[in-house]
Amino acid sequence: MSQSLVIFAPSGSVLYKYNNKLSPFNDFISEIVNGTCTELEPDFFTSTINQKRLYCLKRKNTYAAIYFDAVSTLDSDKIKSCLVDVLKIYLKVTEEESSDRSEKLQKLIDYQFNQLMKLSQAAKVAQSLESGPESKTNSGTSTPKKVQSQTKKTMRKWDGNQMVEVNANEVLDYSEGKAGDDSAINTDSLVSGDAFSQQDDLVLVNELNDILDEDVPSDEVSKKSGFFGKISSYFGGPIDLDEVSKTFTDQFISKNIAPATAKTITDKLNHELKGKKVTLKDYKRALTVELTKILTPNVSTDLLYDVKRNSSTSNSRPYVISVVGVNGVGKSTNLAKLAYWFLQNNLNVLICACDTFRSGAVEQLKVHVNNLKRLNTTTNTKIDIFEKGYGGGDHVVATAKSAIEFAGAEGFDIVLIDTAGRTHSNAKLMAPLKKFGDAANPNKIIMVGEALVGTDSVEQAVNFNNAFGNRRSLDFFIISKVDTVGDLVGSMINMVMATKVPILFVGTGQVYTDIKRLSVKSVVDALMR
């Protein structure tokens, strides 16, 4: 099964095409522009034209449409999810001012479609297993298995070396059981078994390596072979520093390192190597060392040790962590992952709902807490939520202070404070963070950043780092959605280099165990290849 895609404006003019097959889209684009196609959901359309099934999604006045050469086993939810990611990639990459935007866009969309194909293959296998032998009736005739009338939504997660799907609604679907009957809720889909490792009495987060340690595709090797073939005579002899530096600068930019950041790295290396006879091997070794220095933390990232030490003292104040970031990066999800990890380490966790602006934010946290309670069957620890509904800035501060006091009185070891997502470039939205930080005085402030964001990650990191005033700054980053970008991991370099703030964990999916420690070597290897 191959797929083609176009991105177009409301007028119908094509802005981008993938696989160069425009003809099947002409009638579909006309239907969308004229408003005559079927709308499955708001801004999500479908149509069948010439025995082909087409889908289209609208975001920010831009449309992305896709069709498949063969009948797809994927349901519309998975296709919509793919189109959401594709449009997000397109809108971000086209905002960048770099010469390799087309190549980067092609690579990122290729990656998204590869994940879609893996989901399709998994769906085919599941379909063949579910069909099985036909069941017999009392009369001896065979009848096909009854088809469910409603397709449950699915979400994607990283499982080893591929994307697989897990049922996102099972944990919320009470239709097949009595109210309060937890047996109707499948908690197996909320965790995976190999995410953590045991060391003495501690449960540790494993290191990220399986996502980034992938073979370089053959087409990528061929793209680079021209340059390295050109300088093959340099092996064993001195290279042209300017030429090699420019090549690696372009390579870094193509992997989501901001242009200014990439040039700073290579210029620094050129200055250090100037006047020396350097081979290509020497240059690559020195560049690897430089990238490793950037990503290697210069402070302790042993958060578990700090929390355990605090809980073992007579200090009645719990350990407080505040999670911040822009809208939609996965703050609440990653906060819940931290909560699950702390529960596995026999710590009592209170989640404080201080996102009192976004509608449904408190309810989302309640779902997480209920899920974590059902999962927390092997420890003697407790988890709960503290919330006071919705309100403005003063309400947020009062809620945080009350939660910390409540946690101290009720024997909670740690308070995880969820905050509202805010646009980093909006000074009015960023200003309340200082007042909140002064009042809550968290032990650690963690920003969740998105691996997909690219060049804009520099400004995001700097603005959040400066938002808490001269006496406070960010303590750690959690980089989310690392499973969606392949080896385009340059945002990590952008954020760390701009702020000197280390990366604590990376998010690799949507279930509570999809969290990993950063493998500096794996990230550097991905950037260098």
XYZ file of C-alpha atoms in Angstrom, residues 24-451:
428
model
C -6.962 11.698 -7.692
C -7.154 14.818 -5.532
C -8.627 17.234 -8.081
C -12.259 16.218 -7.564
C -11.762 15.857 -3.807
C -10.297 19.347 -3.475
C -13.210 20.672 -5.515
C -15.687 18.946 -3.176
C -13.992 20.407 -0.101
C -13.802 23.930 -1.535
C -17.469 23.733 -2.550
C -18.516 22.122 0.743
C -20.099 19.036 -0.850
C -18.040 16.225 0.735
C -18.871 14.255 3.890
C -17.696 15.773 7.186
C -16.881 12.964 9.655
C -16.013 15.405 12.428
C -15.518 19.166 12.517
C -12.789 19.961 9.949
C -12.267 16.266 9.070
C -13.680 15.188 5.706
C -13.909 12.066 3.564
C -15.084 10.991 0.143
C -14.894 8.001 -2.195
C -13.798 8.856 -5.735
C -12.916 6.330 -8.453
C -12.924 3.515 -5.878
C -10.392 5.354 -3.739
C -11.035 6.489 -0.191
C -9.816 10.020 0.507
C -9.537 11.913 3.784
C -8.826 15.561 4.529
C -8.079 17.534 7.698
C -8.152 21.300 8.184
C -5.910 23.120 10.652
C -5.120 26.849 10.812
C -6.771 27.510 7.441
C -4.611 24.857 5.761
C -5.811 21.495 4.430
C -4.018 18.140 4.200
C -5.589 15.372 2.108
C -4.525 11.743 1.756
C -5.605 8.695 -0.208
C -4.419 5.088 -0.460
C -3.760 2.986 -3.574
C -5.225 -0.078 -1.907
C -8.024 -0.666 0.555
C -6.755 0.395 3.960
C -7.270 -1.571 7.168
C -6.805 1.631 9.153
C -9.795 3.353 10.668
C -10.367 7.073 10.286
C -9.028 7.909 13.760
C -5.530 6.683 12.894
C -5.584 8.490 9.559
C -6.739 11.679 11.254
C -3.951 11.376 13.818
C -1.412 11.057 11.005
C -2.818 14.120 9.215
C -2.685 16.117 12.455
C 1.037 15.349 12.738
C 1.647 16.052 9.045
C -0.014 19.472 9.204
C 1.821 20.308 12.403
C 5.122 19.415 10.726
C 4.270 21.391 7.591
C 3.256 24.542 9.466
C 6.359 24.461 11.660
C 8.895 23.687 8.929
C 7.517 26.276 6.509
C 7.984 28.954 9.166
C 11.718 28.258 9.243
C 14.142 30.274 7.159
C 16.482 27.527 6.021
C 17.581 26.350 2.596
C 16.785 22.702 3.293
C 13.137 23.091 4.281
C 11.925 20.843 1.459
C 14.323 18.045 2.380
C 13.442 18.267 6.069
C 9.714 18.296 5.293
C 10.066 15.245 3.046
C 12.015 13.358 5.711
C 9.565 14.128 8.513
C 6.515 13.223 6.426
C 8.249 10.018 5.301
C 8.696 9.142 8.955
C 5.029 9.782 9.781
C 3.882 7.619 6.877
C 6.252 4.827 7.898
C 4.560 4.780 11.294
C 1.158 4.732 9.587
C 2.228 1.741 7.522
C 3.354 -0.109 10.644
C -0.048 0.540 12.186
C -1.685 -0.756 9.011
C 0.368 -3.951 9.106
C -0.490 -4.460 12.776
C -4.177 -3.947 11.952
C -4.017 -6.571 9.196
C -2.485 -9.094 11.587
C -5.092 -8.321 14.240
C -7.870 -8.610 11.671
C -6.666 -12.025 10.497
C -6.408 -13.265 14.088
C -9.850 -11.996 15.025
C -11.565 -13.483 11.966
C -10.469 -17.034 12.949
C -12.580 -20.090 12.187
C -16.295 -19.527 11.782
C -18.459 -20.456 14.739
C -21.065 -23.212 14.438
C -24.730 -22.797 15.317
C -27.002 -25.544 16.642
C -28.226 -26.225 13.112
C -24.698 -26.944 11.959
C -24.442 -23.920 9.688
C -21.616 -21.489 10.085
C -22.098 -17.834 10.872
C -19.522 -15.080 10.779
C -18.371 -13.480 13.985
C -20.534 -10.541 14.940
C -18.967 -7.236 14.001
C -18.870 -4.604 16.702
C -21.103 -1.703 15.795
C -18.780 0.906 17.220
C -15.073 1.283 16.506
C -13.145 2.271 19.581
C -10.615 5.035 19.274
C -6.987 4.029 19.391
C -3.837 5.831 20.378
C -0.245 5.189 19.384
C 2.636 4.205 21.607
C 6.232 3.143 21.090
C 6.825 -0.544 21.695
C 10.442 -1.528 21.193
C 11.164 -0.743 17.563
C 7.770 0.174 16.157
C 4.595 2.102 16.742
C 1.687 -0.030 17.903
C -1.826 0.863 18.886
C -3.489 0.635 22.272
C -7.123 1.199 23.064
C -7.481 4.651 24.561
C -11.158 4.280 25.457
C -11.117 0.955 27.254
C -10.161 2.584 30.528
C -13.064 5.003 30.199
C -15.723 2.649 28.808
C -18.067 1.479 31.560
C -20.794 0.299 29.183
C -20.034 -3.407 29.596
C -19.878 -3.499 33.363
C -21.771 -2.223 36.329
C -20.940 1.176 37.720
C -17.884 0.947 39.914
C -16.919 -2.474 38.535
C -13.193 -2.113 37.837
C -13.109 -5.537 36.189
C -14.598 -3.920 33.076
C -11.569 -1.633 32.773
C -8.436 -2.876 31.049
C -5.416 -1.444 32.854
C -2.915 -3.539 30.880
C -2.971 -0.991 28.062
C -1.846 1.779 30.436
C 1.667 0.424 31.055
C 4.339 -1.698 29.403
C 6.460 -4.224 31.242
C 10.027 -3.293 30.282
C 10.158 0.442 30.962
C 11.667 0.321 34.454
C 14.432 -1.688 36.089
C 14.940 -2.729 39.705
C 18.085 -1.788 41.617
C 18.062 -2.749 45.284
C 14.867 -1.158 46.621
C 14.618 1.460 43.858
C 12.693 1.383 40.582
C 14.713 3.216 37.931
C 13.729 4.598 34.537
C 15.564 2.843 31.698
C 17.714 4.699 29.197
C 16.550 5.775 25.765
C 18.324 3.879 23.006
C 15.961 1.705 20.975
C 14.293 4.627 19.186
C 17.427 6.482 18.135
C 19.794 3.552 17.535
C 18.364 2.746 14.130
C 20.183 1.962 10.916
C 20.573 4.850 8.497
C 18.299 4.312 5.468
C 20.147 3.528 2.264
C 18.867 6.676 0.564
C 20.358 8.781 3.359
C 23.714 7.078 2.856
C 23.591 7.854 -0.840
C 22.783 11.511 -0.158
C 25.885 11.880 1.981
C 28.123 9.765 -0.225
C 28.595 12.654 -2.644
C 30.216 14.864 -0.038
C 32.266 12.174 1.647
C 33.284 10.789 -1.724
C 34.420 14.255 -2.702
C 36.721 14.495 0.296
C 37.780 10.851 0.338
C 41.271 11.994 -0.521
C 41.352 13.780 2.814
C 41.315 10.563 4.836
C 44.718 10.447 6.443
C 45.393 14.009 5.315
C 44.272 17.517 6.296
C 40.766 18.662 5.382
C 39.342 22.015 4.389
C 37.826 23.124 7.707
C 35.436 25.613 6.115
C 34.040 23.059 3.684
C 33.587 20.322 6.269
C 32.172 22.795 8.780
C 29.546 24.011 6.315
C 28.510 20.447 5.527
C 28.009 19.540 9.173
C 26.241 22.843 9.847
C 23.747 22.024 7.090
C 23.372 18.489 8.436
C 22.602 19.768 11.934
C 20.041 22.240 10.594
C 18.352 19.397 8.710
C 18.037 17.584 12.045
C 16.177 20.440 13.760
C 19.123 22.277 15.304
C 18.469 26.002 14.936
C 20.694 27.581 12.237
C 22.353 30.014 14.647
C 22.964 27.223 17.167
C 24.417 24.896 14.530
C 26.766 27.610 13.295
C 27.865 28.439 16.847
C 28.849 24.797 17.409
C 30.861 24.425 14.206
C 32.423 27.910 14.478
C 33.629 27.100 17.991
C 35.214 23.906 16.739
C 36.819 25.690 13.788
C 38.350 28.226 16.145
C 39.821 25.455 18.306
C 41.201 23.543 15.311
C 42.410 26.520 13.289
C 46.026 26.170 12.206
C 46.138 22.450 12.973
C 46.350 19.610 10.472
C 43.040 17.822 10.973
C 41.699 14.732 9.231
C 37.998 14.097 8.765
C 38.175 11.455 11.471
C 39.743 13.979 13.863
C 37.061 16.552 13.056
C 34.188 14.142 13.603
C 35.708 12.965 16.874
C 36.071 16.558 18.105
C 32.524 17.406 17.019
C 31.177 14.344 18.827
C 32.971 15.451 21.993
C 31.506 18.961 21.666
C 27.927 17.694 21.274
C 28.438 15.317 24.189
C 29.601 18.203 26.391
C 26.498 20.211 25.506
C 24.065 17.439 26.457
C 25.915 16.070 29.491
C 24.368 17.549 32.664
C 26.662 19.534 34.941
C 24.276 19.083 37.879
C 22.744 15.980 39.415
C 19.676 14.624 37.652
C 18.986 12.069 40.377
C 15.535 13.391 41.171
C 14.542 10.221 42.999
C 17.417 10.626 45.467
C 16.339 14.191 46.273
C 12.712 13.180 46.821
C 13.643 10.168 48.962
C 16.004 12.245 51.070
C 13.319 14.868 51.655
C 10.727 12.265 52.661
C 13.131 10.604 55.112
C 13.697 13.799 57.108
C 11.448 15.247 59.764
C 10.575 18.055 57.370
C 6.786 18.207 57.159
C 6.865 20.030 53.822
C 6.518 17.606 50.909
C 8.774 17.731 47.880
C 7.119 20.016 45.318
C 7.549 19.788 41.541
C 5.897 22.207 39.134
C 5.443 21.255 35.478
C 5.265 24.066 32.903
C 5.306 24.454 29.129
C 3.463 25.705 26.071
C 0.059 24.410 25.025
C -0.279 20.862 23.769
C 3.191 19.477 24.522
C 1.980 16.828 26.976
C 2.442 18.421 30.404
C -0.399 16.547 32.106
C 0.536 13.231 30.502
C 4.186 13.492 31.518
C 3.211 14.637 35.001
C 1.135 11.444 35.279
C 4.144 9.404 34.114
C 6.222 10.942 36.895
C 3.458 10.122 39.372
C 3.406 6.474 38.293
C 7.191 6.235 38.657
C 7.115 7.780 42.139
C 4.373 5.350 43.189
C 6.581 2.445 42.109
C 9.206 3.819 44.498
C 6.831 3.736 47.482
C 6.177 7.466 47.566
C 2.794 9.028 48.303
C 1.799 11.407 45.513
C -0.624 14.327 45.483
C -1.417 15.866 42.096
C -2.447 19.512 42.260
C -4.682 20.858 39.473
C -3.427 24.381 38.817
C -4.396 24.487 35.157
C -7.543 26.387 36.044
C -7.835 28.056 32.643
C -8.260 25.283 30.053
C -11.712 23.739 30.047
C -11.523 20.067 31.006
C -7.996 20.251 32.441
C -9.092 19.306 35.963
C -11.223 16.456 34.644
C -8.276 15.185 32.591
C -6.149 14.972 35.728
C -8.953 13.146 37.534
C -8.919 10.496 34.807
C -5.151 10.105 35.237
C -5.479 9.818 39.012
C -8.256 7.223 38.726
C -6.134 5.198 36.299
C -3.108 5.398 38.585
C -5.175 4.299 41.568
C -6.249 1.185 39.672
C -2.659 0.479 38.685
C -1.342 1.040 42.202
C -2.102 -2.419 43.574
C 1.393 -3.654 44.464
C 2.508 -0.881 46.815
C 1.212 0.566 50.064
C 1.359 4.082 48.682
C -1.462 6.457 47.874
C -2.244 8.949 45.139
C -4.913 11.625 45.078
C -5.843 14.895 43.424
C -6.216 18.332 44.998
C -8.380 20.764 43.068
C -10.529 23.810 43.666
C -12.127 24.140 40.263
C -11.391 26.917 37.800
C -10.332 30.528 38.276
C -7.750 33.239 37.590
C -4.177 33.891 38.688
C -4.926 34.454 42.380
C -6.978 31.261 42.425
C -3.990 29.319 41.037
C -1.666 30.626 43.745
C -4.185 29.870 46.504
C -4.767 26.362 45.146
C -1.041 25.576 45.051
C -0.420 26.826 48.595
C -3.432 24.938 49.955
C -2.344 21.747 48.191
C 1.133 21.887 49.738
C -0.320 22.455 53.212
C -2.805 19.621 52.718
C -0.075 17.263 51.487
C 2.082 17.979 54.525
C -0.790 17.334 56.910
C -1.933 14.129 55.177
C 1.457 12.450 54.798
C 2.074 12.886 51.071
C 5.744 12.747 50.083
C 5.481 14.712 46.872
C 3.204 17.277 45.226
C 3.114 17.438 41.428
C 1.621 20.742 40.273
C 0.094 20.896 36.810
C -0.014 24.388 35.280
C -1.798 25.980 32.351
C -0.130 25.865 28.959
C 0.829 29.310 27.749
C 2.299 30.918 24.649
C 5.952 31.657 25.378
C 5.955 34.845 23.297
C 2.967 36.379 25.108
C 4.350 38.465 27.986
C 0.906 38.847 29.566
C 0.470 35.068 29.814
C 4.030 34.455 31.002
C 4.015 37.126 33.727
C 1.960 35.138 36.317
C 4.623 32.410 36.434
C 6.862 34.501 38.689
C 4.089 35.111 41.217
C 3.187 31.434 41.111
C 6.820 30.374 41.573
C 7.319 32.728 44.514
C 4.169 31.483 46.251
C 4.530 27.741 45.627
C 8.340 27.768 45.932
C 8.701 24.381 44.211
C 11.794 22.288 44.822
C 12.031 21.684 41.084
C 10.511 23.361 38.026
C 10.333 21.098 34.986
C 9.500 22.337 31.510
C 7.982 19.886 29.046
C 9.277 20.666 25.560
C 8.336 19.002 22.307
C 10.886 17.187 20.131
